[in-house]
Structure formats: structure tokens, C-alpha cells
Amino acid sequence: MILFKRAAELRNYLEKQRKKGKKTGFAPTMGALHEGHISLLEASKKENDLSVVSIFVNPTQFNDPADYAKYPITIEKDISLLEAAGCDILFLPPVEEMYPSGQMLKKKYELGYLETLLEGSFRPGHFQGVCQIVHRLLEIVLPDNLYMGQKDYQQCMVVKKLLELTGLGQTVHLQISPTLREKSGLAMSSRNMRLSEAERNAAVAIYQALDHIRENLKPGSLKELQQQATAQLTGKGFRVDYVAIADAGTLYPAEDWDGRQKLVALAAAFLGEVRLIDNLLLN
Ligand code: PAF
């Protein structure tokens, strides 16, 4: 595995590879890697000649400074995992490489309603930060395929929109990999590292609440189901930001189900100080 810290060096290297006809897959991450990240790399390795992973804890996407300060960093372990999984290139830039001259948020991405719903409404500015860094990373790596996890359902939709807005979508294909789960059902997440053993056991309630919605879905009003799932979480001591049932294609809230519309259930809730998110496609 080759490690790059400088954008220009990585860009030059990849340009040479592109001229040799090599196809590139790219998985952007914030490190604290787990099997979910490795599954993105594995998907990339199947479909590309070269696989690039980036690790950068992006300051502009954290609306809560405490969350940024406490974001888990396990770089030595990450490097071993990536090497063992056959990653070709790791991009590990310092902050000043991604935000030269300290410029943090200079561009505004017109994300429309995606920015005001769910994660967008509870984490103001978050998706602008995501777009800023993903845009910058894509301009450096110029991959053929971009790998992201369904765990961040709304982020995947935002990045799809970013690809449209920037025109990068003409050459970059977004590939979404399914969420990996622990045996208990808990969605794998870097933030799980911040949970105690007892909290990790309790955290499975988020998956169970979403699964309750999936199991009990029937045509008609969805309000009661959504309220039951919320009550399950609050009853177990979670501070719930939202439990929502939405159209799987647009993320618009779904109030009544006609038995055919494709739906997704999404949740975000705090367990202690740690905010966890998850989602399930319902049908
Ligand atoms: O999903 C993440 O880890 C981050 O939001 C991403 C896409 C790497 C951008 O910083």
C-alpha cells in the first residue's frame, strides 16, 4: 500500500495510472475503520484496478465541536486493516492540505430540501461540510467508482446530488454498499467505539425499533408505528432526534402507505453523549 499525504502527489500518481488505462475505485472515510469500511474496499477491489481509501476527519462537517474533539482516531490499526485487506493507496492528508489557507466554507452547495430534512435539520451545516470535502477529494482522486455505505442513507443522496451539481457524475459512478451489522443487529459505526460494553448492548434498540416498523408495516396511516418505535427508544433511555418513515427515493415523509410505495425507516438518537444513526429499507 502506498501512503500519500499530499494532494498534488496523489493526483500526479493517479494521472499516470489513468493514462495506463487503470480504473480507480475510491472509498472516502474518517478512519476508525471497521468491517463496514472494509466491505467498501472489497467492493472496489472487485470492480477496479486500483483502490484508494482516504482517512480525514473533516472539521467542517461537525456541527458539534465536542463530537469532533472526541471522534475516535485509530490510525495504526486502520493502516494494518487496510494493508491486510489489499488497499492499494491510502490518502491521509493533514488539515491544511484539504483546506489551504484555512478557508473552511467558501462555497454553498444547493442541496435543496435534502438539507432541511432529518440529518439536515438536526445537524445544521453538516451536509455543506460533507459536500465540500467529498468534492475536494473527488477532484484529487477522480475515481471511476465512488463507494459509500447505506448506513448514511441521506449522505448517499446528498453525494448523488453533489455529483449532479458539479458534473462529476458524468465520470464518477456512485456505488452504495449495504450496511454491515453486528450479530445483534447493531449497525457498524466508528462511533460505536465510544460506547461502553453496556451501552453497546443497549444500542441495538435502534435496529430493533426500525425492525419493529418493518415487521408491522401495513397499508394505511404510519403514524402509530412511528410513535411506537420512538417510544421504544425513549423508554430505553435514548434521547431521540427522529424516527421517520420516508419515501425511499426522495426521503419525503410518508404518512400513509398505499402498499406499494418504497419506504425507508430512519432513526437518530443519543445514547449518553453518543449520537447514533441507522436506517432500514422496509419493502
Ligand atoms: O461518511 C463519512 O465517513 C464522511 O462523511 C465522509 C464521506 C468520509 C466525508 O468526510
Short mmCIF file of C-alpha atoms and ligand atoms in Angstrom, two decimals:
data_model
loop_
_atom_site.label_atom_id
_atom_site.label_comp_id
_atom_site.label_asym_id
_atom_site.label_seq_id
_atom_site.Cartn_x
_atom_site.Cartn_y
_atom_site.Cartn_z
CA MET A 1 0.00 0.00 0.00
CA ILE A 2 1.32 3.44 -0.91
CA LEU A 3 0.64 6.24 1.55
CA PHE A 4 0.15 9.80 0.26
CA LYS A 5 -0.18 12.87 2.43
CA ARG A 6 -0.03 15.50 -0.30
CA ALA A 7 -2.87 16.03 -2.75
CA ALA A 8 -0.64 17.04 -5.67
CA GLU A 9 1.49 13.90 -5.34
CA LEU A 10 -1.54 11.63 -5.26
CA ARG A 11 -3.13 13.46 -8.19
CA ASN A 12 0.05 13.08 -10.29
CA TYR A 13 0.41 9.42 -9.41
CA LEU A 14 -3.21 8.66 -10.31
CA GLU A 15 -2.96 10.64 -13.53
CA LYS A 16 -0.13 8.36 -14.68
CA GLN A 17 -2.16 5.28 -13.74
CA ARG A 18 -5.17 6.63 -15.63
CA LYS A 19 -3.01 7.08 -18.75
CA LYS A 20 -2.09 3.39 -18.46
CA GLY A 21 -5.83 2.62 -18.57
CA LYS A 22 -6.20 1.72 -14.90
CA LYS A 23 -9.67 2.01 -13.43
CA THR A 24 -9.88 3.53 -9.95
CA GLY A 25 -12.28 2.92 -7.07
CA PHE A 26 -12.41 5.28 -4.09
CA ALA A 27 -13.81 4.97 -0.57
CA PRO A 28 -13.62 8.19 1.50
CA THR A 29 -13.61 7.62 5.27
CA MET A 30 -12.92 9.38 8.54
CA GLY A 31 -10.92 6.42 9.85
CA ALA A 32 -11.67 4.35 12.98
CA LEU A 33 -12.22 1.69 10.39
CA HIS A 34 -14.46 -1.35 10.85
CA GLU A 35 -15.72 -4.17 8.66
CA GLY A 36 -18.25 -1.85 7.04
CA HIS A 37 -15.42 0.28 5.61
CA ILE A 38 -13.52 -2.82 4.58
CA SER A 39 -16.59 -4.04 2.67
CA LEU A 40 -16.43 -0.80 0.63
CA LEU A 41 -12.79 -1.54 -0.18
CA GLU A 42 -13.67 -5.12 -1.11
CA ALA A 43 -16.41 -3.92 -3.45
CA SER A 44 -13.89 -1.53 -5.02
CA LYS A 45 -11.28 -4.25 -5.46
CA LYS A 46 -13.76 -6.40 -7.41
CA GLU A 47 -14.59 -3.65 -9.90
CA ASN A 48 -11.38 -1.60 -10.30
CA ASP A 49 -7.65 -1.98 -10.97
CA LEU A 50 -6.67 0.40 -8.17
CA SER A 51 -8.45 1.05 -4.88
CA VAL A 52 -7.92 4.27 -2.95
CA VAL A 53 -9.10 4.88 0.62
CA SER A 54 -8.86 8.28 2.29
CA ILE A 55 -8.82 8.94 6.02
CA PHE A 56 -9.61 12.51 7.02
CA VAL A 57 -11.64 13.63 10.00
CA ASN A 58 -13.30 16.57 8.30
CA PRO A 59 -13.76 19.51 10.70
CA THR A 60 -16.35 21.33 8.56
CA GLN A 61 -18.96 18.57 8.81
CA PHE A 62 -19.11 18.52 12.61
CA ASN A 63 -21.80 20.84 13.88
CA ASP A 64 -20.89 19.85 17.45
CA PRO A 65 -17.27 20.69 18.45
CA ALA A 66 -17.36 18.06 21.24
CA ASP A 67 -18.24 15.37 18.70
CA TYR A 68 -15.26 16.45 16.56
CA ALA A 69 -12.92 16.50 19.56
CA LYS A 70 -14.00 13.01 20.60
CA TYR A 71 -14.15 11.40 17.17
CA PRO A 72 -12.21 8.12 17.53
CA ILE A 73 -8.76 8.01 15.91
CA THR A 74 -7.09 4.60 15.47
CA ILE A 75 -4.68 5.29 12.64
CA GLU A 76 -2.15 2.48 13.31
CA LYS A 77 -4.90 -0.11 13.42
CA ASP A 78 -6.55 1.42 10.33
CA ILE A 79 -3.33 1.10 8.34
CA SER A 80 -2.96 -2.58 9.33
CA LEU A 81 -6.58 -3.30 8.40
CA LEU A 82 -6.22 -1.60 5.02
CA GLU A 83 -2.98 -3.41 4.26
CA ALA A 84 -4.46 -6.77 5.22
CA ALA A 85 -7.47 -6.07 3.00
CA GLY A 86 -5.26 -5.25 0.00
CA CYS A 87 -5.80 -1.50 -0.27
CA ASP A 88 -3.53 -0.03 -2.97
CA ILE A 89 -3.41 3.61 -1.88
CA LEU A 90 -4.13 5.39 1.38
CA PHE A 91 -4.60 9.16 1.28
CA LEU A 92 -4.01 10.64 4.72
CA PRO A 93 -3.88 14.41 4.32
CA PRO A 94 -3.28 16.96 7.09
CA VAL A 95 -5.99 19.63 7.51
CA GLU A 96 -4.01 22.34 5.70
CA GLU A 97 -3.78 20.11 2.64
CA MET A 98 -7.56 19.87 2.36
CA TYR A 99 -8.29 23.43 3.45
CA PRO A 100 -5.40 25.51 2.13
CA SER A 101 -5.06 28.96 3.69
CA GLY A 102 -7.52 27.94 6.36
CA GLN A 103 -10.53 28.50 4.12
CA MET A 104 -13.25 26.33 5.52
CA LEU A 105 -16.65 27.01 3.99
CA LYS A 106 -16.41 29.16 0.93
CA LYS A 107 -18.82 27.52 -1.47
CA LYS A 108 -22.53 26.88 -0.97
CA TYR A 109 -23.97 23.74 -2.50
CA GLU A 110 -27.63 24.00 -3.50
CA LEU A 111 -28.87 20.81 -1.90
CA GLY A 112 -32.49 21.93 -1.70
CA TYR A 113 -34.84 20.13 0.65
CA LEU A 114 -32.25 17.38 1.39
CA GLU A 115 -30.53 19.88 3.62
CA THR A 116 -33.57 20.72 5.70
CA LEU A 117 -34.85 17.18 6.38
CA LEU A 118 -33.80 14.73 9.10
CA GLU A 119 -29.99 14.87 9.49
CA GLY A 120 -30.02 18.23 7.74
CA SER A 121 -32.36 19.79 10.27
CA PHE A 122 -30.64 18.30 13.35
CA ARG A 123 -27.09 18.95 12.13
CA PRO A 124 -27.06 22.42 10.55
CA GLY A 125 -24.19 22.84 8.10
CA HIS A 126 -23.28 19.15 8.21
CA PHE A 127 -24.05 18.35 4.58
CA GLN A 128 -22.34 21.52 3.33
CA GLY A 129 -19.20 20.25 5.08
CA VAL A 130 -19.64 16.77 3.62
CA CYS A 131 -20.05 18.21 0.11
CA GLN A 132 -17.06 20.46 0.50
CA ILE A 133 -14.73 17.64 1.45
CA VAL A 134 -16.14 15.00 -0.88
CA HIS A 135 -15.95 17.49 -3.77
CA ARG A 136 -12.31 18.26 -2.95
CA LEU A 137 -11.42 14.57 -2.57
CA LEU A 138 -13.11 13.67 -5.85
CA GLU A 139 -11.22 16.39 -7.70
CA ILE A 140 -7.99 14.91 -6.40
CA VAL A 141 -8.74 11.21 -6.92
CA LEU A 142 -11.04 11.47 -9.98
CA PRO A 143 -12.24 7.89 -9.45
CA ASP A 144 -14.33 5.86 -11.87
CA ASN A 145 -16.32 4.45 -8.94
CA LEU A 146 -17.11 6.01 -5.56
CA TYR A 147 -18.03 3.65 -2.71
CA MET A 148 -20.24 4.74 0.17
CA GLY A 149 -22.30 2.91 2.79
CA GLN A 150 -26.09 2.78 3.00
CA LYS A 151 -25.72 3.34 6.76
CA ASP A 152 -25.51 7.05 5.89
CA TYR A 153 -28.62 6.94 3.72
CA GLN A 154 -29.17 10.68 3.45
CA GLN A 155 -25.46 11.31 2.88
CA CYS A 156 -25.60 8.96 -0.12
CA MET A 157 -28.48 11.04 -1.53
CA VAL A 158 -26.57 14.25 -0.86
CA VAL A 159 -23.47 12.93 -2.62
CA LYS A 160 -25.61 11.83 -5.58
CA LYS A 161 -26.88 15.42 -5.73
CA LEU A 162 -23.30 16.74 -5.44
CA LEU A 163 -22.28 14.60 -8.42
CA GLU A 164 -25.14 16.13 -10.43
CA LEU A 165 -24.40 19.71 -9.30
CA THR A 166 -20.70 19.53 -10.11
CA GLY A 167 -20.97 17.49 -13.31
CA LEU A 168 -18.61 14.93 -11.73
CA GLY A 169 -21.43 12.39 -12.05
CA GLN A 170 -20.62 12.09 -15.76
CA THR A 171 -17.46 10.19 -14.92
CA VAL A 172 -17.85 9.12 -11.27
CA HIS A 173 -20.31 6.31 -10.53
CA LEU A 174 -21.69 6.16 -7.00
CA GLN A 175 -21.86 2.59 -5.67
CA ILE A 176 -23.79 2.12 -2.44
CA SER A 177 -22.91 -0.87 -0.24
CA PRO A 178 -25.34 -2.38 2.28
CA THR A 179 -24.96 -1.61 5.98
CA LEU A 180 -22.94 -4.21 7.88
CA ARG A 181 -24.30 -5.21 11.28
CA GLU A 182 -23.05 -6.90 14.39
CA LYS A 183 -24.72 -10.27 15.17
CA SER A 184 -27.06 -8.35 17.49
CA GLY A 185 -28.27 -6.17 14.59
CA LEU A 186 -26.38 -3.05 15.71
CA ALA A 187 -25.16 -1.17 12.63
CA MET A 188 -21.36 -0.99 12.48
CA SER A 189 -20.18 2.55 13.07
CA SER A 190 -16.97 4.26 14.14
CA ARG A 191 -18.96 5.98 16.87
CA ASN A 192 -19.72 2.57 18.47
CA MET A 193 -16.12 2.73 19.73
CA ARG A 194 -17.21 5.47 22.09
CA LEU A 195 -19.83 3.22 23.73
CA SER A 196 -19.25 1.22 26.90
CA GLU A 197 -19.97 -2.52 26.81
CA ALA A 198 -23.37 -1.93 28.44
CA GLU A 199 -24.21 0.92 26.03
CA ARG A 200 -23.19 -1.23 23.06
CA ASN A 201 -25.69 -3.85 24.18
CA ALA A 202 -28.34 -1.19 24.68
CA ALA A 203 -27.62 0.44 21.30
CA VAL A 204 -29.17 -2.49 19.44
CA ALA A 205 -32.56 -0.97 20.39
CA ILE A 206 -32.22 1.40 17.41
CA TYR A 207 -32.12 -1.51 14.99
CA GLN A 208 -34.95 -3.21 16.90
CA ALA A 209 -37.13 -0.09 16.69
CA LEU A 210 -36.59 0.10 12.92
CA ASP A 211 -37.20 -3.63 12.60
CA HIS A 212 -40.45 -3.20 14.55
CA ILE A 213 -41.56 -0.78 11.84
CA ARG A 214 -40.56 -3.21 9.08
CA GLU A 215 -42.30 -6.17 10.73
CA ASN A 216 -45.54 -4.30 11.40
CA LEU A 217 -45.80 -2.27 8.20
CA LYS A 218 -49.27 -2.36 6.70
CA PRO A 219 -51.22 -0.10 4.34
CA GLY A 220 -52.84 2.94 5.93
CA SER A 221 -51.57 5.53 8.40
CA LEU A 222 -47.94 5.11 9.52
CA LYS A 223 -48.21 7.49 12.45
CA GLU A 224 -48.83 4.90 15.16
CA LEU A 225 -45.95 2.72 14.01
CA GLN A 226 -43.62 5.69 14.03
CA GLN A 227 -44.80 6.65 17.53
CA GLN A 228 -44.35 3.08 18.82
CA ALA A 229 -40.78 2.93 17.53
CA THR A 230 -39.99 6.33 19.10
CA ALA A 231 -41.50 5.22 22.42
CA GLN A 232 -39.37 2.03 22.35
CA LEU A 233 -36.25 4.20 22.20
CA THR A 234 -37.24 6.83 24.73
CA GLY A 235 -38.37 4.01 27.05
CA LYS A 236 -34.83 2.63 26.91
CA GLY A 237 -33.24 5.95 27.82
CA PHE A 238 -32.38 7.29 24.35
CA ARG A 239 -32.74 10.97 23.53
CA VAL A 240 -34.40 10.70 20.15
CA ASP A 241 -33.71 13.25 17.40
CA TYR A 242 -36.06 11.49 14.99
CA VAL A 243 -37.63 8.22 13.98
CA ALA A 244 -39.03 8.71 10.49
CA ILE A 245 -40.69 6.72 7.75
CA ALA A 246 -39.97 8.22 4.36
CA ASP A 247 -40.13 7.61 0.65
CA ALA A 248 -37.01 5.58 -0.16
CA GLY A 249 -36.31 7.57 -3.32
CA THR A 250 -36.91 11.14 -2.16
CA LEU A 251 -36.81 10.98 1.67
CA TYR A 252 -40.11 12.90 1.82
CA PRO A 253 -42.02 11.90 4.97
CA ALA A 254 -44.57 9.16 4.32
CA GLU A 255 -47.78 9.47 6.31
CA ASP A 256 -49.98 6.88 4.65
CA TRP A 257 -48.81 3.78 2.86
CA ASP A 258 -50.56 2.51 -0.26
CA GLY A 259 -48.89 -0.90 -0.01
CA ARG A 260 -46.63 -0.20 -3.00
CA GLN A 261 -44.53 2.92 -2.33
CA LYS A 262 -40.90 2.03 -1.48
CA LEU A 263 -40.20 3.14 2.06
CA VAL A 264 -37.22 3.56 4.34
CA ALA A 265 -37.28 3.95 8.14
CA LEU A 266 -34.56 6.14 9.61
CA ALA A 267 -33.56 6.95 13.16
CA ALA A 268 -31.08 9.16 15.00
CA ALA A 269 -30.79 9.07 18.77
CA PHE A 270 -28.33 9.82 21.53
CA LEU A 271 -27.21 7.16 23.96
CA GLY A 272 -25.43 9.19 26.62
CA GLU A 273 -23.21 11.58 24.66
CA VAL A 274 -23.00 9.46 21.54
CA ARG A 275 -25.32 10.12 18.61
CA LEU A 276 -26.13 7.03 16.56
CA ILE A 277 -27.99 6.74 13.25
CA ASP A 278 -29.41 3.79 11.35
CA ASN A 279 -31.94 3.01 8.64
CA LEU A 280 -33.76 0.06 7.09
CA LEU A 281 -35.40 -0.31 3.71
CA LEU A 282 -38.88 -1.54 4.59
CA ASN A 283 -40.12 -3.24 1.44
O1 PAF B 1 -19.16 9.08 5.91
C1 PAF B 1 -18.09 9.62 6.28
O2 PAF B 1 -17.25 9.00 6.93
C2 PAF B 1 -17.83 11.07 5.92
O3 PAF B 1 -18.99 11.80 5.96
C3 PAF B 1 -17.09 11.23 4.57
C4 PAF B 1 -17.96 10.77 3.41
C5 PAF B 1 -15.79 10.48 4.58
C6 PAF B 1 -16.79 12.72 4.33
O4 PAF B 1 -15.96 13.23 5.33
#
